[in-house]
Short mmCIF file of C-alpha atoms and ligand atoms in Angstrom, two decimals:
data_model
loop_
_atom_site.label_atom_id
_atom_site.label_comp_id
_atom_site.label_asym_id
_atom_site.label_seq_id
_atom_site.Cartn_x
_atom_site.Cartn_y
_atom_site.Cartn_z
CA MET P 88 -193.87 14.25 -254.82
CA ASP P 89 -196.00 16.83 -253.14
CA PRO P 90 -197.54 18.69 -255.33
CA ARG P 91 -197.46 21.85 -253.17
CA LEU P 92 -193.78 21.25 -254.05
CA ALA P 93 -194.22 21.06 -257.98
CA PRO P 94 -193.22 24.72 -258.50
CA LEU P 95 -189.83 24.32 -257.75
CA PHE P 96 -189.41 21.34 -260.34
CA ALA P 97 -190.99 23.33 -263.47
CA PRO P 98 -188.34 24.22 -266.39
CA PHE P 99 -187.01 27.30 -267.13
CA SER P 100 -185.85 28.71 -269.76
CA LEU P 101 -184.49 32.34 -270.98
CA ARG P 102 -182.72 32.61 -274.60
CA ASP P 103 -179.90 29.97 -274.74
CA LEU P 104 -180.32 28.88 -270.67
CA LYS P 105 -182.69 25.97 -270.23
CA LEU P 106 -182.92 24.95 -266.93
CA ALA P 107 -184.72 21.21 -265.92
CA ASN P 108 -186.26 23.29 -262.62
CA ARG P 109 -186.12 26.34 -260.53
CA ILE P 110 -183.69 25.12 -257.67
CA VAL P 111 -180.44 27.31 -258.08
CA MET P 112 -177.17 26.50 -255.70
CA ALA P 113 -176.43 29.93 -254.35
CA PRO P 114 -172.43 30.76 -254.53
CA MET P 115 -170.31 29.30 -251.89
CA THR P 116 -166.90 30.38 -251.66
CA ARG P 117 -164.37 27.22 -250.85
CA GLY P 118 -161.00 27.14 -250.53
CA TYR P 119 -160.03 24.11 -252.78
CA SER P 120 -158.36 25.49 -255.77
CA PRO P 121 -154.76 25.21 -255.18
CA HIS P 122 -153.11 28.38 -256.95
CA GLY P 123 -156.52 29.39 -258.20
CA VAL P 124 -156.55 26.17 -260.14
CA PRO P 125 -160.47 24.10 -259.88
CA THR P 126 -159.10 20.58 -259.22
CA ASP P 127 -161.05 17.12 -259.62
CA GLU P 128 -162.39 17.36 -256.08
CA VAL P 129 -164.16 20.83 -256.82
CA ALA P 130 -165.79 18.85 -260.42
CA ALA P 131 -166.46 16.09 -258.27
CA TYR P 132 -168.31 18.63 -255.29
CA TYR P 133 -170.41 20.44 -258.06
CA ARG P 134 -171.06 17.26 -260.02
CA ARG P 135 -173.18 15.55 -256.90
CA ARG P 136 -175.50 18.66 -256.64
CA ALA P 137 -176.33 18.35 -260.18
CA GLU P 138 -177.21 14.55 -260.30
CA ALA P 139 -179.51 15.15 -257.39
CA GLY P 140 -181.07 17.52 -259.77
CA VAL P 141 -179.78 21.02 -258.87
CA GLY P 142 -181.06 22.89 -261.93
CA LEU P 143 -178.28 25.82 -261.85
CA ILE P 144 -175.38 25.69 -259.95
CA ILE P 145 -173.76 29.33 -259.32
CA THR P 146 -170.21 28.58 -258.61
CA GLU P 147 -168.28 29.92 -255.59
CA GLY P 148 -166.62 33.54 -256.23
CA VAL P 149 -164.02 33.32 -259.20
CA GLY P 150 -161.49 35.88 -258.68
CA VAL P 151 -161.15 38.09 -262.58
CA ASP P 152 -157.99 38.81 -264.45
CA HIS P 153 -157.06 41.54 -262.12
CA PRO P 154 -154.07 41.26 -259.69
CA ALA P 155 -155.99 42.89 -256.61
CA ALA P 156 -159.25 40.60 -257.17
CA LEU P 157 -158.16 37.92 -254.35
CA GLY P 158 -157.07 38.02 -250.84
CA GLY P 159 -157.80 37.60 -247.13
CA SER P 160 -161.90 37.84 -246.24
CA GLY P 161 -162.44 35.29 -248.73
CA VAL P 162 -159.67 32.75 -248.83
CA ASP P 163 -156.55 33.12 -247.38
CA GLY P 164 -153.23 32.44 -249.50
CA ASP P 165 -154.37 31.51 -252.89
CA ASN P 166 -156.56 28.52 -252.73
CA ALA P 167 -159.91 30.68 -254.29
CA PRO P 168 -160.12 30.08 -257.85
CA HIS P 169 -159.56 32.42 -260.84
CA MET P 170 -161.18 32.82 -264.24
CA TYR P 171 -157.61 33.15 -266.00
CA GLY P 172 -154.69 31.45 -266.75
CA SER P 173 -154.50 28.35 -268.91
CA ALA P 174 -154.45 26.02 -265.72
CA ALA P 175 -157.41 27.27 -264.43
CA LEU P 176 -159.58 27.33 -267.46
CA ASP P 177 -158.45 24.11 -268.11
CA GLY P 178 -159.58 23.49 -264.50
CA TRP P 179 -162.93 24.62 -265.26
CA ARG P 180 -163.41 23.05 -268.53
CA HIS P 181 -163.50 19.52 -266.81
CA VAL P 182 -166.06 21.28 -263.90
CA VAL P 183 -168.42 22.63 -266.52
CA ASP P 184 -168.32 19.14 -268.67
CA GLU P 185 -168.68 17.19 -265.07
CA ILE P 186 -171.88 19.28 -264.44
CA HIS P 187 -173.40 18.86 -268.01
CA ALA P 188 -172.69 15.56 -268.17
CA ALA P 189 -175.33 15.12 -265.01
CA GLY P 190 -177.74 17.40 -266.70
CA GLY P 191 -177.18 20.20 -264.88
CA ALA P 192 -176.01 24.05 -265.81
CA VAL P 193 -173.65 26.35 -264.45
CA MET P 194 -172.40 30.05 -264.31
CA PRO P 195 -169.10 31.11 -262.60
CA GLN P 196 -169.76 33.80 -259.90
CA LEU P 197 -166.89 36.27 -261.35
CA TRP P 198 -165.74 38.12 -258.10
CA HIS P 199 -163.46 41.48 -257.37
CA GLN P 200 -163.05 41.75 -253.19
CA GLY P 201 -162.78 45.10 -253.72
CA VAL P 202 -162.21 46.41 -250.14
CA MET P 203 -162.42 43.79 -248.41
CA ARG P 204 -159.21 42.15 -249.79
CA GLU P 205 -156.65 42.82 -246.89
CA MET P 206 -153.45 44.14 -248.26
CA GLY P 207 -150.63 41.45 -248.62
CA THR P 208 -152.48 38.46 -249.37
CA GLY P 209 -154.01 36.45 -252.31
CA PRO P 210 -152.13 35.26 -255.37
CA HIS P 211 -150.10 38.99 -255.67
CA PRO P 212 -149.55 39.86 -252.12
CA GLU P 213 -147.34 42.73 -253.33
CA VAL P 214 -150.24 44.88 -254.85
CA ALA P 215 -152.26 47.17 -253.08
CA SER P 216 -155.87 46.45 -252.87
CA VAL P 217 -157.72 49.07 -254.74
CA ARG P 218 -160.91 51.10 -253.32
CA PRO P 219 -163.38 53.42 -254.71
CA SER P 220 -162.69 56.09 -252.44
CA GLY P 221 -159.83 55.03 -250.51
CA ILE P 222 -161.70 53.60 -247.37
CA TRP P 223 -163.08 50.09 -246.37
CA GLY P 224 -166.30 51.64 -244.78
CA PRO P 225 -167.55 52.95 -241.93
CA LEU P 226 -166.08 51.21 -238.21
CA ASP P 227 -168.81 51.84 -236.38
CA LYS P 228 -171.60 49.73 -237.55
CA THR P 229 -172.50 46.10 -237.20
CA ALA P 230 -169.79 44.11 -239.40
CA MET P 231 -170.38 40.65 -239.99
CA VAL P 232 -166.23 40.17 -239.99
CA SER P 233 -163.84 38.95 -237.65
CA PRO P 234 -162.20 41.42 -234.92
CA ASP P 235 -158.90 39.95 -236.28
CA TYR P 236 -159.42 40.73 -240.12
CA LEU P 237 -161.13 44.32 -239.10
CA ALA P 238 -158.27 45.51 -236.99
CA ASN P 239 -155.99 44.60 -239.95
CA ILE P 240 -157.79 46.07 -242.56
CA ALA P 241 -160.22 48.87 -241.91
CA GLN P 242 -157.60 50.88 -240.20
CA LYS P 243 -155.63 51.36 -243.45
CA PRO P 244 -157.16 53.60 -246.26
CA GLY P 245 -155.42 53.81 -249.35
CA ARG P 246 -156.47 56.51 -252.02
CA PRO P 247 -159.35 56.77 -254.29
CA MET P 248 -158.84 54.48 -257.38
CA THR P 249 -157.77 56.77 -260.31
CA ASP P 250 -160.10 56.48 -263.52
CA GLU P 251 -157.40 54.26 -265.49
CA GLU P 252 -158.03 51.70 -262.20
CA VAL P 253 -161.55 51.91 -262.48
CA VAL P 254 -161.47 51.14 -266.30
CA ASP P 255 -158.76 48.31 -265.52
CA VAL P 256 -161.30 46.34 -263.10
CA ILE P 257 -163.97 46.73 -265.54
CA GLU P 258 -161.93 45.19 -268.42
CA ALA P 259 -160.95 42.50 -266.16
CA PHE P 260 -164.23 41.29 -265.47
CA ALA P 261 -164.76 41.54 -269.36
CA ARG P 262 -162.09 38.99 -270.10
CA SER P 263 -162.81 37.02 -267.64
CA ALA P 264 -166.38 36.71 -268.54
CA ARG P 265 -164.98 36.09 -272.32
CA TRP P 266 -162.92 32.96 -271.12
CA ALA P 267 -165.86 31.58 -268.78
CA MET P 268 -168.01 31.38 -272.08
CA ASP P 269 -165.36 29.87 -273.99
CA VAL P 270 -164.85 27.04 -271.42
CA GLY P 271 -168.23 26.15 -271.85
CA PHE P 272 -170.44 28.28 -269.02
CA ASP P 273 -174.29 28.58 -269.60
CA GLY P 274 -174.16 32.37 -268.47
CA ILE P 275 -172.35 34.47 -266.08
CA ALA P 276 -172.85 35.68 -262.85
CA ILE P 277 -171.57 38.84 -261.48
CA HIS P 278 -170.76 38.99 -257.72
CA GLY P 279 -172.37 42.75 -257.11
CA ALA P 280 -173.19 42.41 -253.35
CA HIS P 281 -171.74 41.75 -249.76
CA GLY P 282 -169.56 44.87 -249.77
CA TYR P 283 -167.28 43.72 -252.28
CA MET P 284 -165.71 46.05 -255.37
CA VAL P 285 -169.28 46.19 -257.36
CA ASP P 286 -171.10 47.28 -254.35
CA ASP P 287 -168.45 48.94 -253.09
CA PHE P 288 -169.11 51.47 -255.86
CA LEU P 289 -172.92 51.12 -255.35
CA TRP P 290 -172.69 51.88 -251.71
CA GLU P 291 -172.33 55.40 -250.18
CA GLY P 292 -170.40 53.95 -247.05
CA THR P 293 -167.30 53.00 -249.48
CA ASN P 294 -168.39 55.42 -252.41
CA GLN P 295 -167.88 58.88 -251.64
CA ARG P 296 -166.91 60.06 -254.79
CA ASN P 297 -168.48 62.72 -257.02
CA ASP P 298 -166.98 62.02 -260.16
CA ARG P 299 -168.61 59.73 -262.87
CA TRP P 300 -168.48 56.81 -260.89
CA GLY P 301 -170.30 58.55 -257.85
CA GLY P 302 -172.59 61.30 -256.64
CA ASP P 303 -176.05 60.10 -255.80
CA HIS P 304 -177.52 56.76 -255.66
CA ILE P 305 -177.76 56.77 -259.48
CA GLY P 306 -174.41 57.99 -259.72
CA ARG P 307 -172.74 55.26 -257.60
CA ALA P 308 -174.58 52.74 -260.29
CA ALA P 309 -172.57 54.00 -263.08
CA PHE P 310 -169.78 51.08 -262.19
CA ALA P 311 -172.44 48.35 -262.40
CA VAL P 312 -173.91 49.32 -265.86
CA GLU P 313 -170.27 50.06 -267.50
CA LEU P 314 -169.28 46.59 -266.31
CA ILE P 315 -172.64 44.82 -267.63
CA LYS P 316 -172.06 46.50 -270.97
CA ALA P 317 -168.47 45.50 -271.07
CA ILE P 318 -169.28 42.28 -270.59
CA ARG P 319 -171.86 42.36 -272.79
CA ARG P 320 -169.56 43.84 -275.58
CA GLU P 321 -167.30 40.66 -274.82
CA ILE P 322 -169.85 37.95 -274.76
CA GLY P 323 -172.48 38.95 -277.05
CA PRO P 324 -176.28 39.43 -276.80
CA GLU P 325 -177.03 35.37 -276.20
CA PRO P 326 -175.41 34.56 -273.31
CA VAL P 327 -177.34 35.22 -269.64
CA ILE P 328 -176.09 37.36 -267.12
CA ASN P 329 -177.48 36.96 -263.34
CA PHE P 330 -176.62 40.18 -261.11
CA ARG P 331 -176.12 39.59 -257.54
CA PHE P 332 -177.26 42.46 -255.26
CA SER P 333 -178.17 42.91 -251.77
CA GLN P 334 -179.09 45.55 -249.15
CA TRP P 335 -176.82 44.09 -246.39
CA LYS P 336 -173.28 44.50 -246.52
CA GLN P 337 -170.25 42.63 -244.42
CA GLN P 338 -169.49 46.14 -243.17
CA ASP P 339 -172.66 46.83 -241.98
CA ILE P 340 -175.87 44.68 -241.67
CA HIS P 341 -178.46 47.24 -241.35
CA ALA P 342 -177.00 49.03 -244.74
CA ARG P 343 -179.37 49.42 -247.18
CA LEU P 344 -178.65 50.55 -250.85
CA ALA P 345 -182.31 51.57 -251.40
CA GLU P 346 -184.96 53.19 -248.64
CA THR P 347 -187.89 53.11 -250.99
CA PRO P 348 -189.05 51.00 -254.34
CA GLU P 349 -188.65 54.28 -256.38
CA GLN P 350 -185.19 54.72 -255.55
CA LEU P 351 -184.49 50.58 -256.05
CA GLY P 352 -185.86 51.38 -259.73
CA GLU P 353 -183.39 54.11 -260.04
CA ILE P 354 -180.52 52.02 -259.14
CA LEU P 355 -181.72 48.72 -260.90
CA GLY P 356 -183.46 49.78 -264.01
CA PRO P 357 -180.04 51.04 -265.71
CA ILE P 358 -177.99 48.17 -264.73
CA ALA P 359 -181.10 46.13 -266.44
CA ASP P 360 -181.09 47.76 -269.41
CA ALA P 361 -177.30 47.34 -269.38
CA GLY P 362 -178.08 43.63 -270.18
CA VAL P 363 -179.04 41.91 -267.17
CA ASP P 364 -181.31 39.37 -267.31
CA ILE P 365 -181.87 37.67 -264.12
CA PHE P 366 -181.60 39.51 -260.44
CA ASP P 367 -180.33 37.49 -257.40
CA ALA P 368 -181.58 39.77 -254.14
CA SER P 369 -179.68 38.63 -251.58
CA GLN P 370 -181.22 38.62 -248.40
CA ARG P 371 -180.48 36.17 -245.35
CA TYR P 372 -184.43 35.32 -244.79
CA PHE P 373 -186.34 35.15 -248.32
CA ASP P 374 -189.64 35.92 -246.57
CA LYS P 375 -189.09 39.12 -245.40
CA ALA P 376 -190.67 41.93 -246.74
CA GLU P 377 -188.33 44.79 -248.43
CA PHE P 378 -190.48 47.58 -248.25
CA ALA P 379 -193.34 48.76 -245.95
CA GLY P 380 -196.68 48.22 -247.24
CA SER P 381 -196.37 45.09 -249.74
CA PRO P 382 -195.24 41.33 -248.95
CA LEU P 383 -192.76 41.29 -251.81
CA ASN P 384 -189.28 40.44 -251.01
CA LEU P 385 -186.36 41.94 -252.17
CA ALA P 386 -186.16 39.81 -255.76
CA GLY P 387 -190.03 40.16 -256.08
CA TRP P 388 -189.45 43.73 -256.23
CA ALA P 389 -186.36 43.60 -258.52
CA LYS P 390 -188.28 41.43 -260.75
CA LYS P 391 -191.22 43.91 -260.45
CA LEU P 392 -189.13 46.99 -260.89
CA THR P 393 -187.35 45.94 -264.40
CA GLY P 394 -189.42 43.39 -265.91
CA LYS P 395 -186.44 40.72 -265.62
CA ALA P 396 -186.21 37.61 -263.42
CA GLY P 397 -185.70 37.55 -260.11
CA GLN P 398 -183.86 34.86 -257.95
CA THR P 399 -184.45 34.93 -254.11
CA VAL P 400 -182.33 32.94 -251.70
CA GLY P 401 -182.16 33.03 -247.60
CA GLY P 402 -182.94 30.36 -245.28
CA VAL P 403 -184.83 28.29 -247.79
CA GLY P 404 -185.37 24.72 -246.05
CA LEU P 405 -183.73 25.83 -243.02
CA SER P 406 -185.14 27.64 -239.59
CA SER P 407 -182.38 30.33 -239.15
CA GLY P 408 -180.54 32.31 -241.73
CA VAL P 409 -176.61 32.60 -242.37
CA TYR P 410 -175.25 34.77 -240.18
CA ASP P 411 -177.68 33.28 -237.05
CA SER P 412 -176.85 29.75 -238.20
CA ARG P 413 -173.13 30.52 -237.43
CA LYS P 414 -173.94 32.11 -233.87
CA ASP P 415 -175.94 28.84 -233.05
CA GLY P 416 -173.97 26.68 -234.42
CA GLY P 417 -176.33 25.36 -237.30
CA SER P 418 -179.82 25.34 -237.61
CA GLY P 419 -182.97 23.37 -237.89
CA ALA P 420 -184.55 22.37 -241.30
CA ALA P 421 -187.66 23.52 -242.29
CA LEU P 422 -189.69 22.13 -245.13
CA ALA P 423 -192.63 24.34 -244.31
CA ASN P 424 -190.46 27.54 -245.52
CA VAL P 425 -189.79 25.52 -248.93
CA HIS P 426 -193.80 24.94 -249.45
CA LYS P 427 -194.32 29.14 -248.70
CA VAL P 428 -191.51 29.46 -251.23
CA ALA P 429 -192.90 26.88 -253.38
CA GLU P 430 -196.14 29.04 -253.35
CA ARG P 431 -194.65 32.33 -253.82
CA LEU P 432 -192.80 30.99 -256.74
CA ALA P 433 -196.06 29.86 -258.37
CA ASP P 434 -197.54 33.35 -257.58
CA GLY P 435 -195.01 34.75 -260.27
CA GLU P 436 -193.39 36.80 -257.50
CA PHE P 437 -189.55 35.66 -258.63
CA ASP P 438 -188.42 32.94 -261.01
CA LEU P 439 -186.02 31.17 -259.23
CA VAL P 440 -184.98 29.91 -255.81
CA GLY P 441 -181.45 30.05 -254.15
CA VAL P 442 -180.03 27.34 -251.83
CA GLY P 443 -177.12 27.90 -249.76
CA ARG P 444 -176.20 26.07 -246.90
CA ALA P 445 -178.98 23.06 -247.10
CA LEU P 446 -177.23 22.53 -250.51
CA LEU P 447 -173.60 22.54 -248.70
CA HIS P 448 -174.42 20.36 -245.83
CA ASP P 449 -176.55 17.83 -247.84
CA PRO P 450 -175.66 17.59 -251.81
CA ALA P 451 -178.68 15.40 -252.29
CA TRP P 452 -181.18 18.18 -251.21
CA PRO P 453 -183.34 18.37 -254.39
CA ARG P 454 -183.71 14.85 -254.58
CA ARG P 455 -184.80 14.71 -250.79
CA ILE P 456 -187.66 17.31 -251.71
CA ARG P 457 -188.93 15.60 -254.70
CA GLU P 458 -189.00 12.54 -252.93
CA GLY P 459 -190.30 13.53 -249.73
CA ASP P 460 -187.66 12.44 -247.36
CA THR P 461 -186.46 14.41 -244.10
CA LEU P 462 -184.80 16.93 -244.51
CA LEU P 463 -181.51 17.38 -242.95
CA PRO P 464 -180.71 20.08 -239.79
CA TYR P 465 -177.62 22.21 -241.01
CA ASP P 466 -174.55 21.67 -238.78
CA GLU P 467 -171.92 24.40 -239.09
CA ALA P 468 -169.16 22.01 -239.31
CA SER P 469 -169.81 21.40 -243.03
CA ARG P 470 -169.01 25.08 -243.16
CA HIS P 471 -165.46 23.31 -242.92
CA VAL P 472 -166.19 21.76 -246.39
CA LEU P 473 -165.79 25.08 -247.81
CA THR P 474 -163.41 26.61 -245.68
CA LEU P 475 -160.80 24.07 -244.84
CA ASN P 476 -158.30 26.63 -246.16
CA TRP P 477 -159.82 29.56 -244.36
CA ARG P 478 -157.69 30.32 -241.68
CA GLY P 479 -156.80 32.85 -239.58
CA LYS P 480 -152.92 33.80 -238.66
CA ASN P 481 -152.82 31.27 -235.86
CA GLY P 482 -153.60 28.00 -238.65
CA LYS P 483 -156.91 27.92 -236.95
CA SER P 484 -160.59 28.11 -238.96
CA ARG P 485 -161.58 32.02 -238.25
CA TRP P 486 -165.30 30.83 -238.23
CA LEU P 487 -165.35 27.17 -235.90
CA ALA P 488 -163.62 25.87 -232.83
CA GLY P 489 -163.96 22.22 -231.85
CA THR P 490 -166.34 20.95 -234.85
CA THR P 491 -166.25 17.84 -236.74
CA PRO P 492 -166.28 18.25 -240.62
CA ARG P 493 -168.61 15.76 -242.82
CA THR P 494 -166.47 13.85 -245.00
CA ASP P 495 -168.73 12.51 -247.29
CA HIS P 496 -169.96 16.06 -249.09
C1 LIG O 18 -169.71 28.95 -246.34
C2 LIG O 18 -170.34 30.11 -247.32
C3 LIG O 18 -169.96 30.80 -248.72
C4 LIG O 18 -170.68 32.31 -249.09
N1 LIG O 18 -169.94 32.27 -250.12
C5 LIG O 18 -170.55 33.46 -251.00
C6 LIG O 18 -169.92 33.58 -252.11
O1 LIG O 18 -168.80 33.44 -252.30
N2 LIG O 18 -170.60 34.59 -253.06
C7 LIG O 18 -171.61 35.16 -252.70
O2 LIG O 18 -172.31 35.91 -253.66
N3 LIG O 18 -172.65 35.08 -251.47
C8 LIG O 18 -171.88 33.79 -250.70
N4 LIG O 18 -172.28 33.14 -249.40
C9 LIG O 18 -173.78 33.61 -249.59
C10 LIG O 18 -174.64 32.71 -250.05
O3 LIG O 18 -174.93 32.52 -251.35
C11 LIG O 18 -176.26 32.82 -249.23
O4 LIG O 18 -176.79 33.75 -250.07
C12 LIG O 18 -176.99 32.57 -248.10
O5 LIG O 18 -175.71 31.33 -247.46
C13 LIG O 18 -178.07 32.41 -247.71
O6 LIG O 18 -178.75 31.21 -248.47
P1 LIG O 18 -178.92 30.16 -247.51
O7 LIG O 18 -179.79 30.62 -246.53
O8 LIG O 18 -179.70 29.08 -248.04
O9 LIG O 18 -177.72 29.63 -246.86
C14 LIG O 18 -171.92 32.29 -248.77
C15 LIG O 18 -172.43 31.72 -247.64
C16 LIG O 18 -171.99 30.55 -247.05
C17 LIG O 18 -172.79 30.04 -245.98
#
């Protein structure tokens, strides 16, 4: 192995979480779990990545035990997995066993779509979506959603959530976390990013409340704090909790939760104190400095401000970020930035490295890195692998036209 890449292959240990290396498969939504039940195909898909040497797999977003958790702008129909119900939990047990048999570790990404869920979709189309302030967000920003979706969802404001409804969602996360630990997962990952429910409370564009769940940036973190406390109460002190957050939102690619390191510390500090162990800072480009005057990226700041572990992501092994490659139909491979991320890892800026599209396209990516094989360029057709059932109303993929899916995924 090229010694410059060795930091990626150093083991990582945090309480009862023991990882063979620092490579983390980033959560990527699929659409392959009919009625929310992960199949043998799902287990085989993740097992292939573990066999090739991924240290930790974070699954696709998994719906928590709440009727409005899942729906459109995730995966249409009822094909996104659930973390409730005996059939889904049995399916997950098999997925976890397969990953463990291959020497890997896995956390489910617990997900509630919040304002992003289209009314009338998902496992409970009869149930209205729940939104902290009734709104989807500002409509005049650079949104990363399809025009069809936007027309359907954003113009239909609802009402703010009641206190009871807020607590129901928190309890749904806690229940699903408990069941996930019961089936053998190695910890819990929370989707607190990209404009979904947890982020809807964090962001002023979707949270305009003035009660205990809102106010300023500190008040808007109260939901995440109570959520983590509730999960901790359910799963106990040992299991590791990984919390994903982002500045950007699908409603507004330029949104920011925090304009300064001080603000970021005020938001993340109480969330860390509530029981988070790893902050997964979602960026489109890991090498982008987050605040002027320092080269630290968002994960670096999260680690520095909270003292917790940091996990970075964004374009590792590829020359363009997640939205740019969608626009361009793909992305070149970029070994140079794998060297760069390994160097920053060795410097202690962050502890873990998330890899998304490169691992979606090429299950053997970690082996290729270790053995010095040429990296493959990313083809957007690989997105079909995940979004086979992610269709618009005309039955066509929302994201692709005229591309050929790989079948050896
Ligand atoms: C097809 C696809 C589905 C994704 N689904 C999720 C998801 O369910 N949850 C999440 O937090 N991020 C999701 N993401 C974002 C990735 O986890 C990751 O942050 C992003 O792709 C950047 O990493 P990359 O440049 O290595 O691909 C998804 C990305 C892609 C490409």
